[in-house]
Amino acid sequence: MKSNDQWSSRFGFILASAGSAIGLGALWKFPYMAGTNGGGAFFLIFLLFTFLVGAPMLLAEFVIGRHSQQNAVSSYEKISGNPSWKWLGYLGVIASFIILSFYSVIGGWVITYLVRSFSGSLTGLPNSRYEQLFGDIIGSPATSLLTQALFLAITVAIVQFGIQKGIETASRYMMPALFVLFLVLVVRSLSLDGAMEGVAFFLQPDLSKLTAEGVLDALGQSFFALSVGISLMVTYSSYLDKSANLTGSVISVVGLNVLISFLAGLAIFPAVFAFGFEPTEGPGLIFTVLPAVFNQMALGGLFFTVFMALLLFATLTSAFSLMEIIVSTVTRGADNRKKVSWIAGLFVFVLGIPSALSFGVLADVSVFGRSIFDMMDFLASNLLMPIGALLISIFVSKKMKRTILESEVMMSSKAGQVIFPLWYGLIRFVVPAAIIIVLITSLLSY
Ligand code: PFF
């Protein structure tokens, strides 16, 4: 392996995998999913799935990648000795294409909001204007496609330089900054008049509000937010050497992700109720609520611009990881990284066009009762990711020896010795059972 392909430090790897995990999933999707699925009940189920299913899956992917030292496609083939398993790797690449195709649409919205906040055109408006403004922005085909293309171009431009320079350096500074700004936002939101109603909505579970579809959404969200189920973390951890502590990395990534989701809920819901917005607003939730919160702050316009810049960054680090898995699978060590990156970017853009237009000219088109955008998200997060995770959990329990798993989990980690038996039970029984039950129940209730 070229030295260029090794992480410069364990910290670099954690930052990059946290950078992949933390993005629109926690900051944009989580609040709107919680809002449409009853608030506290969704949060509770999401936490259960994250700890009992998502976190064990993350460790499973780390173990596979670090053990095989190969990208996802080759990992499965090499470990099992059976070429059919490489399709599990390809499933991940296909899912990455789909995810990036709609992820880049939201990335484009973030760019638009960043530019607009910079020009000052988002500050000082009455709260009721923000919903309409959002509708105008996403409804415009030219703006949507242009910003989506721009978002992808930035992603490709950075990914083509290879993993270390591209991803790690950038993650190091921006994520902590985003975190701090989020704390400020939470404090402001919690101190609004009427904030407590939002806190209750978010933190008091009312299980009667939960539907079978909501439970599948929560499962999908736990995978989406941790970037698991599509073997991306297999490829990422293949760059790790044997001294890395896998359980410690899982704890950091899961902990950070849950914390950011929690803060996102605390920033959004108090403001939703204080300002009279609807929690069920859907994909536009943060884009209509956050400008209104920043409006209530001293220097709100400036903070909003900084926030959008950091959100864009968090979104990009997730997009890099998706692009990276595509590029590393296609190039397989050949020297055509640059060309492959740009061609892949073009494919993703074309695939994303219907999603981008589904808020405007294609708004009336529905597939199985969903907009095109929602359908792509559903396909990736609620079908492909759970199915991928199910197969990965089966792969780990059927194709990898217990002794190998044990040594990978325990290596360089005291916590690993305690965690291993627990994880081994979860990944063999709880993870597959939970996925099968949730998938079947919710698909039957359709
Ligand atoms: N986890 C990312 C987020 O929450 O924004 C999205 C994502 C990235 C999902 C990479 C899946 C993935 F493989």
Coordinates of C-alpha atoms and ligand atoms in Angstrom, one line a residue:
M1 CA 0.0 0.0 0.0
K2 CA 1.3 3.4 -0.8
S3 CA 2.1 5.5 2.2
N4 CA -0.1 8.2 0.8
D5 CA -3.1 5.9 1.5
Q6 CA -2.4 5.5 5.3
W7 CA -4.0 7.8 7.7
S8 CA -1.4 10.1 9.3
S9 CA -2.8 9.4 12.7
R10 CA -5.6 7.7 14.6
F11 CA -7.0 11.1 15.2
G12 CA -7.0 11.8 11.5
F13 CA -9.0 8.6 10.9
I14 CA -11.5 9.5 13.6
L15 CA -12.0 12.9 12.2
A16 CA -12.5 11.6 8.7
S17 CA -15.0 8.9 9.7
A18 CA -16.7 11.3 12.0
G19 CA -16.6 13.8 9.1
S20 CA -18.3 11.2 6.9
A21 CA -20.9 10.4 9.6
I22 CA -21.7 13.9 10.7
G23 CA -23.4 15.9 8.1
L24 CA -26.8 16.5 6.8
G25 CA -28.0 13.3 8.5
A26 CA -27.8 14.7 12.0
L27 CA -28.2 18.4 11.1
W28 CA -30.9 18.4 8.4
K29 CA -32.5 15.0 8.2
F30 CA -32.8 14.1 11.8
P31 CA -34.8 17.1 12.9
Y32 CA -37.3 16.8 10.0
M33 CA -37.7 13.1 10.4
A34 CA -38.3 13.5 14.1
G35 CA -40.7 16.3 13.4
T36 CA -42.8 14.3 11.0
N37 CA -42.7 11.1 13.2
G38 CA -43.9 12.5 16.5
G39 CA -40.8 14.0 18.1
G40 CA -39.8 12.2 21.3
A41 CA -40.9 8.8 20.3
F42 CA -38.8 8.9 17.1
F43 CA -35.8 10.2 19.1
L44 CA -36.1 7.3 21.5
I45 CA -36.4 4.6 18.8
F46 CA -33.5 6.3 16.9
L47 CA -31.3 6.1 20.0
L48 CA -32.2 2.4 20.5
F49 CA -31.4 1.6 16.9
T50 CA -28.2 3.6 17.0
F51 CA -26.8 1.8 20.0
L52 CA -28.1 -1.7 19.3
V53 CA -27.9 -1.8 15.5
G54 CA -25.9 1.1 14.0
A55 CA -23.0 1.1 16.4
P56 CA -22.4 -2.7 16.2
M57 CA -22.6 -2.3 12.4
L58 CA -20.0 0.4 12.4
L59 CA -17.6 -1.8 14.4
A60 CA -18.3 -4.7 12.0
E61 CA -17.4 -2.6 9.0
F62 CA -14.2 -1.4 10.7
V63 CA -13.2 -4.9 11.6
I64 CA -13.7 -6.2 8.0
G65 CA -11.8 -3.3 6.4
R66 CA -8.9 -3.3 8.8
H67 CA -8.6 -7.0 8.7
S68 CA -8.6 -7.3 4.9
Q69 CA -6.7 -4.0 4.2
Q70 CA -8.7 -3.8 0.9
N71 CA -11.5 -1.7 -0.4
A72 CA -15.1 -3.0 0.2
V73 CA -15.4 -5.0 -3.0
S74 CA -12.1 -6.9 -2.6
S75 CA -12.6 -7.3 1.1
Y76 CA -15.6 -9.5 0.9
E77 CA -14.1 -11.6 -1.8
K78 CA -10.7 -12.0 -0.1
I79 CA -12.1 -12.9 3.3
S80 CA -14.7 -15.3 2.1
G81 CA -12.8 -16.8 -0.8
N82 CA -16.1 -16.6 -2.7
P83 CA -16.3 -14.1 -5.6
S84 CA -20.1 -13.8 -5.2
W85 CA -19.6 -11.8 -2.0
K86 CA -18.1 -8.9 -3.9
W87 CA -21.6 -8.0 -4.9
L88 CA -22.1 -6.8 -1.4
G89 CA -19.4 -4.3 -2.1
Y90 CA -21.0 -3.2 -5.3
L91 CA -24.3 -2.8 -3.6
G92 CA -22.5 -0.2 -1.5
V93 CA -21.2 1.6 -4.5
I94 CA -24.6 1.7 -6.1
A95 CA -26.1 3.0 -2.9
S96 CA -23.3 5.7 -2.7
F97 CA -24.3 6.9 -6.2
I98 CA -27.9 7.2 -5.1
I99 CA -27.2 8.9 -1.8
L100 CA -24.8 11.3 -3.3
S101 CA -27.3 12.2 -6.1
F102 CA -29.8 13.5 -3.6
Y103 CA -27.3 14.6 -1.0
S104 CA -25.8 17.0 -3.5
V105 CA -29.2 18.6 -4.0
I106 CA -29.3 19.6 -0.3
G107 CA -25.7 20.5 -0.6
G108 CA -26.8 22.9 -3.3
W109 CA -29.5 24.4 -1.0
V110 CA -26.8 25.0 1.6
I111 CA -24.7 26.8 -1.0
T112 CA -27.6 29.0 -2.0
Y113 CA -28.3 29.9 1.7
L114 CA -24.7 30.6 2.3
V115 CA -24.5 33.0 -0.7
R116 CA -27.8 34.6 0.3
S117 CA -26.8 35.0 4.0
F118 CA -23.6 36.5 2.9
S119 CA -25.4 39.1 0.8
G120 CA -27.6 39.8 3.8
S121 CA -30.8 39.0 2.0
L122 CA -31.9 36.5 4.6
T123 CA -31.8 38.6 7.7
G124 CA -34.4 40.8 9.2
L125 CA -37.4 39.3 7.4
P126 CA -40.7 38.5 9.2
N127 CA -40.8 34.8 10.2
S128 CA -43.6 34.0 7.9
R129 CA -41.5 35.0 4.9
Y130 CA -38.9 32.2 5.4
E131 CA -41.1 29.4 4.3
Q132 CA -42.1 31.1 1.1
L133 CA -38.5 32.1 0.4
F134 CA -37.4 28.5 0.8
G135 CA -40.1 27.4 -1.6
D136 CA -39.0 29.9 -4.2
I137 CA -35.4 28.8 -3.9
I138 CA -35.9 25.1 -4.2
G139 CA -38.6 25.5 -6.8
S140 CA -36.2 27.2 -9.3
P141 CA -34.8 24.6 -11.6
A142 CA -31.8 26.8 -12.6
T143 CA -30.8 27.5 -9.0
S144 CA -31.2 23.9 -7.9
L145 CA -29.3 22.4 -10.8
L146 CA -26.5 25.0 -10.8
T147 CA -25.9 24.7 -7.1
Q148 CA -26.1 20.9 -7.1
A149 CA -23.5 20.9 -9.9
L150 CA -21.3 23.3 -8.0
F151 CA -21.5 21.2 -4.9
L152 CA -20.4 18.1 -6.8
A153 CA -17.7 20.0 -8.5
I154 CA -16.2 21.0 -5.2
T155 CA -16.5 17.4 -4.0
V156 CA -14.7 16.0 -7.0
A157 CA -12.0 18.7 -7.0
I158 CA -11.0 17.7 -3.5
V159 CA -11.5 13.9 -3.8
Q160 CA -9.3 13.7 -6.9
F161 CA -6.2 14.5 -4.8
G162 CA -6.5 11.4 -2.7
I163 CA -7.7 10.6 0.8
Q164 CA -5.2 12.1 3.1
K165 CA -4.7 15.6 1.7
G166 CA -8.3 15.9 0.6
I167 CA -10.3 14.8 3.6
E168 CA -8.2 14.7 6.7
T169 CA -6.6 18.2 6.7
A170 CA -9.9 19.9 6.3
S171 CA -11.8 17.9 8.9
R172 CA -9.5 18.9 11.6
Y173 CA -10.6 22.5 12.2
M174 CA -14.1 22.9 10.9
M175 CA -16.0 20.3 12.9
P176 CA -15.1 21.7 16.3
A177 CA -16.1 25.2 15.1
L178 CA -19.5 23.9 13.9
F179 CA -20.0 22.3 17.3
V180 CA -19.3 25.5 19.2
L181 CA -21.7 27.5 17.0
F182 CA -24.3 24.9 17.5
L183 CA -24.1 25.3 21.2
V184 CA -24.7 29.0 20.8
L185 CA -27.7 28.3 18.7
V186 CA -29.1 25.9 21.2
V187 CA -28.8 28.4 24.0
R188 CA -30.6 31.1 21.9
S189 CA -33.3 28.7 20.9
L190 CA -33.9 27.5 24.5
S191 CA -34.2 31.0 25.8
L192 CA -37.0 32.0 23.4
D193 CA -40.5 32.5 24.8
G194 CA -42.4 29.3 24.5
A195 CA -39.3 27.2 24.0
M196 CA -40.4 24.5 26.6
E197 CA -43.2 23.3 24.4
G198 CA -40.6 22.4 21.8
V199 CA -38.4 20.7 24.4
A200 CA -41.3 18.6 25.5
F201 CA -42.2 17.7 21.9
F202 CA -38.6 16.5 21.3
L203 CA -37.8 14.8 24.6
Q204 CA -41.1 13.4 25.9
P205 CA -41.8 10.2 23.9
D206 CA -45.4 9.6 23.0
L207 CA -45.3 6.1 21.6
S208 CA -48.8 6.3 20.3
K209 CA -47.5 8.7 17.6
L210 CA -45.2 6.1 16.1
T211 CA -46.1 4.2 13.0
A212 CA -44.5 1.2 11.4
E213 CA -43.1 3.5 8.7
G214 CA -41.8 5.8 11.4
V215 CA -39.9 2.9 12.9
L216 CA -38.3 2.1 9.6
D217 CA -37.5 5.7 9.2
A218 CA -35.7 5.6 12.5
L219 CA -33.7 2.5 11.5
G220 CA -32.8 4.1 8.2
Q221 CA -31.8 7.3 10.0
S222 CA -29.5 5.4 12.4
F223 CA -27.7 3.9 9.4
F224 CA -27.7 7.1 7.3
A225 CA -26.4 9.2 10.2
L226 CA -23.5 6.8 10.9
S227 CA -22.8 6.1 7.2
V228 CA -23.1 2.3 7.7
G229 CA -24.7 -0.4 5.6
I230 CA -23.0 0.5 2.4
S231 CA -19.5 -0.7 3.2
L232 CA -18.1 2.8 3.1
M233 CA -16.5 2.3 6.5
V234 CA -15.0 -0.9 5.3
T235 CA -13.0 1.0 2.7
Y236 CA -12.2 3.8 5.2
S237 CA -10.8 1.4 7.8
S238 CA -8.8 -0.5 5.3
Y239 CA -6.4 2.4 5.4
L240 CA -5.8 1.8 9.1
D241 CA -2.8 -0.1 10.5
K242 CA -2.9 -2.6 13.3
S243 CA -2.2 -0.2 16.1
A244 CA -5.6 1.5 15.7
N245 CA -8.2 1.0 18.4
L246 CA -11.4 0.2 16.6
T247 CA -13.8 0.2 19.6
G248 CA -12.5 3.6 20.7
S249 CA -13.2 5.0 17.2
V250 CA -16.7 3.6 17.2
I251 CA -17.4 5.2 20.6
S252 CA -16.1 8.6 19.4
V253 CA -18.0 8.5 16.1
V254 CA -21.3 7.3 17.6
G255 CA -21.0 9.6 20.6
L256 CA -20.4 12.7 18.5
N257 CA -23.2 11.8 16.1
V258 CA -25.8 11.3 18.8
L259 CA -24.6 14.5 20.5
I260 CA -25.0 16.5 17.3
S261 CA -28.4 15.0 16.6
F262 CA -29.5 15.9 20.1
L263 CA -28.2 19.4 19.8
A264 CA -29.9 19.8 16.4
G265 CA -33.2 18.8 18.0
L266 CA -32.7 21.3 20.8
A267 CA -31.8 24.0 18.4
I268 CA -34.8 23.4 16.1
F269 CA -37.8 22.4 18.1
P270 CA -38.0 25.1 20.7
A271 CA -37.8 27.6 17.9
V272 CA -40.4 25.7 15.8
F273 CA -42.9 26.1 18.7
A274 CA -41.9 29.6 19.8
F275 CA -42.3 31.0 16.3
G276 CA -45.4 29.0 15.3
F277 CA -43.8 26.8 12.6
E278 CA -45.0 23.3 11.9
P279 CA -42.7 20.4 13.1
T280 CA -44.0 18.4 10.1
E281 CA -42.7 20.8 7.6
G282 CA -40.4 18.2 6.0
P283 CA -37.1 18.6 4.2
G284 CA -37.3 22.4 4.5
L285 CA -37.5 22.4 8.3
I286 CA -34.0 23.7 9.2
F287 CA -34.0 26.1 6.2
T288 CA -37.1 27.9 7.4
V289 CA -36.5 27.7 11.1
L290 CA -32.8 28.5 11.5
P291 CA -32.8 31.9 9.8
A292 CA -35.6 33.0 12.1
V293 CA -33.5 31.9 15.2
F294 CA -30.5 33.8 13.9
N295 CA -32.7 36.8 13.4
Q296 CA -33.1 36.9 17.2
M297 CA -29.4 37.1 17.9
A298 CA -27.0 40.0 18.1
L299 CA -24.8 39.8 14.9
G300 CA -27.3 37.2 13.7
G301 CA -26.5 37.8 10.0
L302 CA -22.8 37.2 10.6
F303 CA -23.4 34.1 12.7
F304 CA -25.8 32.8 10.1
T305 CA -23.2 33.1 7.3
V306 CA -20.6 31.4 9.4
F307 CA -23.0 28.7 10.4
M308 CA -23.9 28.0 6.7
A309 CA -20.2 27.9 5.8
L310 CA -19.6 25.3 8.5
L311 CA -22.8 23.3 7.5
L312 CA -21.5 23.3 4.0
F313 CA -18.2 22.0 5.2
A314 CA -19.9 19.2 7.2
T315 CA -21.9 18.3 4.2
L316 CA -18.8 18.2 2.0
T317 CA -16.9 15.9 4.3
S318 CA -19.8 13.4 4.0
A319 CA -19.9 13.8 0.3
F320 CA -16.2 13.3 0.0
S321 CA -16.6 9.9 1.7
L322 CA -19.3 8.9 -0.7
M323 CA -17.3 10.0 -3.7
E324 CA -14.2 8.3 -2.3
I325 CA -15.9 4.9 -2.1
I326 CA -17.0 5.2 -5.7
V327 CA -13.6 6.4 -6.9
S328 CA -11.5 3.9 -5.0
T329 CA -13.7 1.0 -6.2
V330 CA -13.4 2.0 -9.8
T331 CA -9.7 2.9 -9.9
R332 CA -8.5 -0.1 -7.8
G333 CA -5.1 1.4 -7.4
A334 CA -4.8 2.4 -11.1
D335 CA -3.4 5.8 -11.9
N336 CA -6.6 7.4 -13.3
R337 CA -8.1 8.9 -10.1
K338 CA -8.6 12.3 -11.6
K339 CA -10.5 11.1 -14.7
V340 CA -12.6 8.7 -12.7
S341 CA -13.5 11.3 -10.1
W342 CA -14.8 13.7 -12.8
I343 CA -16.7 11.1 -14.7
A344 CA -18.3 9.7 -11.5
G345 CA -19.3 13.3 -10.5
L346 CA -21.0 13.7 -13.9
F347 CA -23.0 10.4 -13.5
V348 CA -24.0 11.4 -10.0
F349 CA -25.2 14.8 -11.3
V350 CA -27.3 13.3 -14.0
L351 CA -28.8 10.8 -11.6
G352 CA -29.6 13.7 -9.2
I353 CA -31.4 15.9 -11.7
P354 CA -34.9 14.4 -11.1
S355 CA -34.4 14.8 -7.4
A356 CA -33.3 18.4 -7.8
L357 CA -36.4 19.1 -9.9
S358 CA -38.8 17.3 -7.7
F359 CA -39.4 20.4 -5.6
G360 CA -40.2 22.5 -8.7
V361 CA -41.2 21.4 -12.2
L362 CA -41.4 17.7 -11.2
A363 CA -43.3 18.4 -8.0
D364 CA -46.4 16.6 -9.2
V365 CA -44.6 13.4 -10.2
S366 CA -45.0 10.8 -7.5
V367 CA -43.6 7.3 -7.3
F368 CA -45.3 4.9 -4.8
G369 CA -46.9 8.0 -3.2
R370 CA -43.6 9.9 -2.7
S371 CA -41.9 12.7 -4.5
I372 CA -38.9 11.6 -6.6
F373 CA -36.5 13.1 -4.0
D374 CA -38.2 11.2 -1.1
M375 CA -38.2 8.0 -3.2
M376 CA -34.5 8.2 -3.7
D377 CA -33.9 8.8 0.0
F378 CA -36.3 6.0 0.9
L379 CA -34.6 3.6 -1.6
A380 CA -31.1 4.3 -0.2
S381 CA -31.8 4.8 3.5
N382 CA -34.7 2.6 4.2
L383 CA -34.0 -0.3 1.8
L384 CA -30.5 -0.5 0.5
M385 CA -28.7 0.5 3.8
P386 CA -30.7 -2.0 5.9
I387 CA -30.4 -4.7 3.4
G388 CA -26.6 -4.0 3.1
A389 CA -26.3 -4.0 6.9
L390 CA -28.2 -7.3 7.1
L391 CA -25.8 -8.9 4.6
I392 CA -22.8 -7.5 6.3
S393 CA -23.9 -8.8 9.7
I394 CA -24.4 -12.3 8.1
F395 CA -21.0 -12.0 6.5
V396 CA -19.3 -11.3 9.8
S397 CA -21.0 -14.1 11.6
K398 CA -20.8 -16.7 8.9
K399 CA -17.6 -15.9 7.0
M400 CA -15.2 -14.6 9.7
K401 CA -13.8 -16.8 12.5
R402 CA -14.5 -15.8 16.0
T403 CA -10.8 -15.7 16.8
I404 CA -10.1 -13.2 14.0
L405 CA -13.0 -11.0 15.1
E406 CA -11.9 -11.2 18.7
S407 CA -8.3 -10.2 17.9
E408 CA -9.4 -7.3 15.7
V409 CA -11.8 -5.9 18.3
M410 CA -9.5 -6.3 21.2
M411 CA -6.3 -5.2 19.5
S412 CA -4.9 -2.0 21.1
S413 CA -8.0 -1.7 23.2
K414 CA -8.8 -2.5 26.8
A415 CA -12.4 -1.6 26.2
G416 CA -12.5 -4.1 23.4
Q417 CA -12.2 -7.0 25.8
V418 CA -15.4 -5.9 27.6
I419 CA -17.2 -4.9 24.4
F420 CA -16.4 -8.0 22.3
P421 CA -18.8 -10.5 23.8
L422 CA -21.6 -7.9 23.8
W423 CA -20.9 -6.9 20.2
Y424 CA -20.6 -10.5 19.1
G425 CA -24.1 -11.2 20.4
L426 CA -25.6 -8.1 18.9
I427 CA -24.1 -8.6 15.5
R428 CA -25.1 -12.2 15.2
F429 CA -28.6 -12.0 16.6
V430 CA -30.0 -8.6 17.5
V431 CA -28.8 -6.7 14.3
P432 CA -30.2 -9.2 11.7
A433 CA -33.4 -9.9 13.7
A434 CA -34.1 -6.2 14.2
I435 CA -33.6 -5.4 10.5
I436 CA -35.7 -8.3 9.2
I437 CA -38.5 -7.5 11.6
V438 CA -38.6 -3.8 10.9
L439 CA -38.3 -4.2 7.1
I440 CA -41.0 -6.8 6.9
T441 CA -43.4 -5.1 9.3
S442 CA -43.2 -1.8 7.6
L443 CA -43.3 -3.1 4.1
L444 CA -46.4 -5.1 5.0
S445 CA -48.1 -2.1 6.4
Y446 CA -47.6 -0.2 3.2
Ligands
PFF1 N1 -23.7 10.1 7.3 C1 -23.9 11.2 6.4 C2 -24.7 12.3 7.1 O1 -25.3 12.0 8.1 O2 -24.8 13.4 6.5 C3 -24.5 10.8 5.1 C4 -23.9 9.6 4.6 C5 -22.6 9.6 4.2 C6 -24.6 8.4 4.5 C7 -22.0 8.5 3.8 C8 -24.0 7.3 4.0 C9 -22.7 7.3 3.7 F1 -22.2 6.2 3.3

